Amino acid sequence: MDTSALFRKRYGSFRRFFAMLAKARLPYLWIVGYLVVSAIIANVGVSTTEYSAALFAGNVGLLTVVLPFLFFQVLSLFIGSLSQLLSNLCTARIDRNLRRMVWRKVVHLPLRFFEANNPKELLSRITTDVSDISSLIMLVFLSALTTAYSSWVILERISSYDSDLMWSLFIVLPVNLLITFVMGRMRFGVADLINKRNAELTASVSERTNNMLLIKSMATEDKESANVGERMRASYSADVMNLWVTNLALPANAIATALQTVTIILVGRGFYSSGALDLTQWVAYYGFATQLTNILGAYCGYWSSFKGAQGAVDRVSQIMDEREENLRDGSDAGALAGDIRLENVTFSYGDTPIFENLSLSIPAGRVTAVVGPSGSGKSTLLNVIDRLYPLHDGRILFGDKDSASCSLSSYRGALGYVTQESVLYKGTIRQNLLHGIGRCPTDEELDDVCEMVGILDFVREQPRGYDAPVDENGSSLSGGQRQRFSVARALLKHPDCLLLDEATAAMDINGKDCVWRSIRHVMEGRTVVYVAHDVQTLRNADYVIVLEDGHVAAEGPRESVLKTNAFCRQMMDADEEGRS
Amino acid sequence: MRSPADVVAQHAAETRRQKFSFRSFLRFYTRFPIPWWLFLLSLLVSLVNTEVMLRTAEYLIQINKGELYNGVLIGYALATVLNAALSMLVNVTNEYGVAKVTFRARRLLWGKILHLSMREVERRGPSALISGVVNDIKEASAVVRITFSVVASLYSLVRCWVEMFRFNSTLSLYMLALIPLALVVFAIVGHLQYQMMRRRYESLSSMTRFFSEHLSAAKHVKAQAIEDLEVEGGFDVINERYRADVYYACMFALQTLTNSLYTTIGTVAIAIFGSDLIRRGQMPQTGINDFSTYRSRVDQYTAEVLTQYQTLKGTQGALQYVGALIDGPVEDPDAGVDLPPADVLETLRLDSVSFGYIPQQPVLHDLSFSIPAGKVTAIIGDNGSGKSTLLKLLQGVYSPDSGRIWLGDVAEDEAKASQLRRRFGVVLQNNPLFSGTVYDNIAYGVEGPVERTRVEQAARLAEAADFIHELPQGYDTEVGVAGSLLSGGQRQRVAIARTLMTAPDFLLLDEAGASLDYRTDRTIFRTIREQFAGRTVVVVAHDMRTVLDADFIVVLHHGALEASGTHDELVRTSPTYRTYLEKQGYALPEEASL
């Protein structure tokens, strides 16, 4: 195994981690406050232990022991709660600041990043990974300081009884730490296995429960009973393994603790019997030694179980290292007008090129359909026109204006793009219609647009009209309804140029007809480019571009392309049959 | 999309509030074999362990008194280890029992869920069902263990009280007076706990929802250039979460304060009254030490008993949910009469069929018509006119609210559901795949072993063979959860192959070609027509080309039958049909347009 590579990687991740913390604006003032309170607790704790030792030894003077004991008890009660409060507040602030930092970053990353990373994974960057990092800071880094200080205070107090006693104690401590560390690692490994098995079980149950219709219609109930039964058995064996590992640790731990206690006592016994310690000091010493091993043990516990945090740190800091998209640089797009011309555009998502030296021209103020077999680059064409991806080569012109000279945000803002997956968010119908259009139209205007896309009746039927709730991802609406709202939103935006990617695919025949009539009406005199998926939508075009394998197979006015191009003829042939 | 864990957590939070019911508890445990001997053994060992624990406490007292004889040290070490070993035995038997109960209960419950009717699945919602199998069942199984633990803890509590009382009755009586305080503190802490966990949970779920919704819409965000709006929206939910965290921090501090207030009051009482007793010579000099040791044990067991009670109360929701599922009605797919043999072609006949997913909202009204055997029938109509619902009824995964569907002379509701459903093959617009290999998915619906050549044949017919060969492991390539590693068109072709494998008598296609490109669509359906020549095919389509290929056409309008018949008949009788033809650019026959 190449250990040096491993070290380099570790080193790299540490460097990234601190770079990330520097960017994250940690709540330093709160952290300092927490540290101060922790220091006070360490000192109060020492006094509490000493007075309770005196009580235990039968020293019951009211003023000398009982009252100070009570005072320190109450004091530690309040300060303890205060420290707890501060610690949780620090965690909350760190969480918030890290989350804001990561989210701001993620939003500004290019689309490629989202394609390379599963959205579910990205979600856990912001939710769980961030919490892991703040726990790492609080429980491992800051805890290192507070633990070191408390240990020092306790050791100092022991050495005030007898400095040799303190040094003897030093021999015992490392053994204790080692044991806790090993135990923690073991438990962590098994916990990992359990989580994995449970996640597998949940995934397999949820996949099936969500597709119960398929199981019923295939009549495969028995098969699924066996399939998931296997997962349940796997989860069961992980549980059994876990119970052995966690519980075998009990006696092992107990033996370790007993040995340790005996050693602590043996160390102290010599001093006690020789009279170097009186009874009160003995009880205090014993209390201190136990406390010390507990504190250090707890710290080791955190340290060993926070192996997972390293992954979190790596993942989050990698995101922070990504390059953002530059949205603002460049001139304002202004009004985009004129033919859209692609000149020698070369583009690929990965290794296989989609376009090589593609040149085409889309007439201004007309409706242009893009057709072609799947994989021919229809959607990609819209994506590059909207500059969602950087071109490898070539340029895109609007009239005489090179699109690359415009700032991304103004350019994309001037274009309307209805993507294949119609996006609706949880909220109300109104919020969804107005999302991102940057102005507040009146209800009359909303009515007009909704009427145009044939959804006004639906809105009227809702008891709360435009304020009717929309579920997460618009799941309470049908595919056709979602597409109508998406088109309505794009029309409300008054774009200079509208791009539509199969935006009416889920609508019925009458719906498509109505929506397309409206698009042609509203976008009168402006450019519309769309990916056509069937004969009916293709009929709405003035101009047609046929893509095959990333090349233009034909372009021109609809009628002439339909006559000359083989793909289009094939697409329309049923039409001929119908006429005959 | 919410993650399953999120959904599961929400469900758990919802069920937690329900009331205690001893009946659901008992009923749950009469349902499957429980390894009682494991739990009894565990109880027995824990009773013994209480004595060992008391012995350990005595050694500890001696050590604290400075009685550091070798005998004490060795005794202490041995007692500690014995105590731990016995604890291990207690836990192992307990947890082993729980794991067994969970495993058995899970399998039973999953079997029940698989046989719920579709209506019941929809009523209960998939997320709650998932949570039932994953979480609730686990909580419910833990109840057996907790019941036994309560007995054990109560015993230890009493034993410690007795020892403490024996040591000093006066001081113990003072402690007794603290019990009401303990209960009050416990109630307050429990209440705070519930409040802060709920608020934390709610903020977490709204944050998770926001991010999962918005992270999957990255393309939309970029295309609309609304990054600033996104940042703002994200900051809002992050701040909401922060406020919930701050609330949590304050409540948590209050909780700790209340908790330690109780301990401190006890300690203070012992210090004041104990020192007084010592001064009056009614307690030995080191008596506070002895007494505190017992008292810390008493506190420990009190906390144990109370926590167990709380947990027991918390599992009620889970118990009830699981109990209702286990006792609830299920379908028996093998009950009913046999269908006529598969090789006889039968007409499907609808007789005044009405149906609604929700009783108040009927989707289909009083439908009566026949679907001719061995022909291709097309069903057309606007979105929401009930086309897809009709297919689900034909296949018997839903049953009509009124009216009947006849397969030849057999009423579908009287036939064996499993037989009936196997007669039908269904391809929808989007077909889910299950995680596993391409091969597994194609062979999914077939009972028993499958020959490889048949799978390859089906893949070829569905135009899937070429892309499967290009996959890294061919037929053994994993398709990912719900087939997410394949493209939409590839998923569709695998699903078509899967349906072809089952060789159904009736093929139902619900816009099956919509996610394929036009060429593939045509090729596949030519193949399907050849394969199914002489068998019954029902197609739902928006594309009039497909409709024109059909032998018989049914037009639905707002859930009612507008017309049915051949192309020539419908051109005359159905306005919807005419509009459809017109809109897709087909010329209408002369006499019809007059």
CSV table of N, CA and C in Angstrom, one decimal, chain A residues 22 53 69 97 175 179 190 241 253 280 322 426 448 532 553:
chain,number,residue,atom,x,y,z
A,22,ALA,N,-11.8,29.3,7.2
A,22,ALA,CA,-11.5,30.7,7.1
A,22,ALA,C,-12.6,31.4,6.3
A,53,ALA,N,-15.6,15.7,49.3
A,53,ALA,CA,-14.7,14.8,49.9
A,53,ALA,C,-14.7,15.0,51.4
A,69,PHE,N,-19.9,23.9,50.5
A,69,PHE,CA,-20.3,22.8,49.6
A,69,PHE,C,-21.6,23.2,48.9
A,97,ASN,N,-23.8,29.2,9.6
A,97,ASN,CA,-22.8,29.9,8.7
A,97,ASN,C,-22.3,29.0,7.6
A,175,VAL,N,-2.9,4.1,29.3
A,175,VAL,CA,-3.5,2.7,29.1
A,175,VAL,C,-5.0,2.9,28.9
A,179,ILE,N,-7.6,2.0,25.6
A,179,ILE,CA,-8.7,1.1,25.6
A,179,ILE,C,-9.9,1.8,25.1
A,190,VAL,N,-19.2,-1.4,13.4
A,190,VAL,CA,-20.4,-2.2,13.3
A,190,VAL,C,-21.6,-1.3,13.1
A,241,MET,N,-25.0,-9.3,15.0
A,241,MET,CA,-23.6,-9.0,15.1
A,241,MET,C,-23.4,-7.8,16.0
A,253,ASN,N,-14.7,-3.7,28.8
A,253,ASN,CA,-14.7,-2.3,29.4
A,253,ASN,C,-14.5,-2.4,30.9
A,280,THR,N,-9.7,13.0,53.9
A,280,THR,CA,-10.4,13.9,53.0
A,280,THR,C,-9.6,14.0,51.7
A,322,GLU,N,-14.7,24.0,-5.9
A,322,GLU,CA,-15.2,24.1,-7.3
A,322,GLU,C,-15.2,25.5,-7.8
A,426,LYS,N,-43.1,23.6,-4.0
A,426,LYS,CA,-44.1,23.7,-2.9
A,426,LYS,C,-44.4,25.1,-2.6
A,448,ASP,N,-55.5,36.2,-17.8
A,448,ASP,CA,-55.3,36.1,-19.2
A,448,ASP,C,-54.4,35.0,-19.6
A,532,ALA,N,-39.7,19.6,-31.3
A,532,ALA,CA,-41.0,19.0,-31.6
A,532,ALA,C,-41.0,17.5,-31.4
A,553,ALA,N,-29.5,18.0,-40.9
A,553,ALA,CA,-29.8,17.2,-42.1
A,553,ALA,C,-30.6,18.0,-43.1
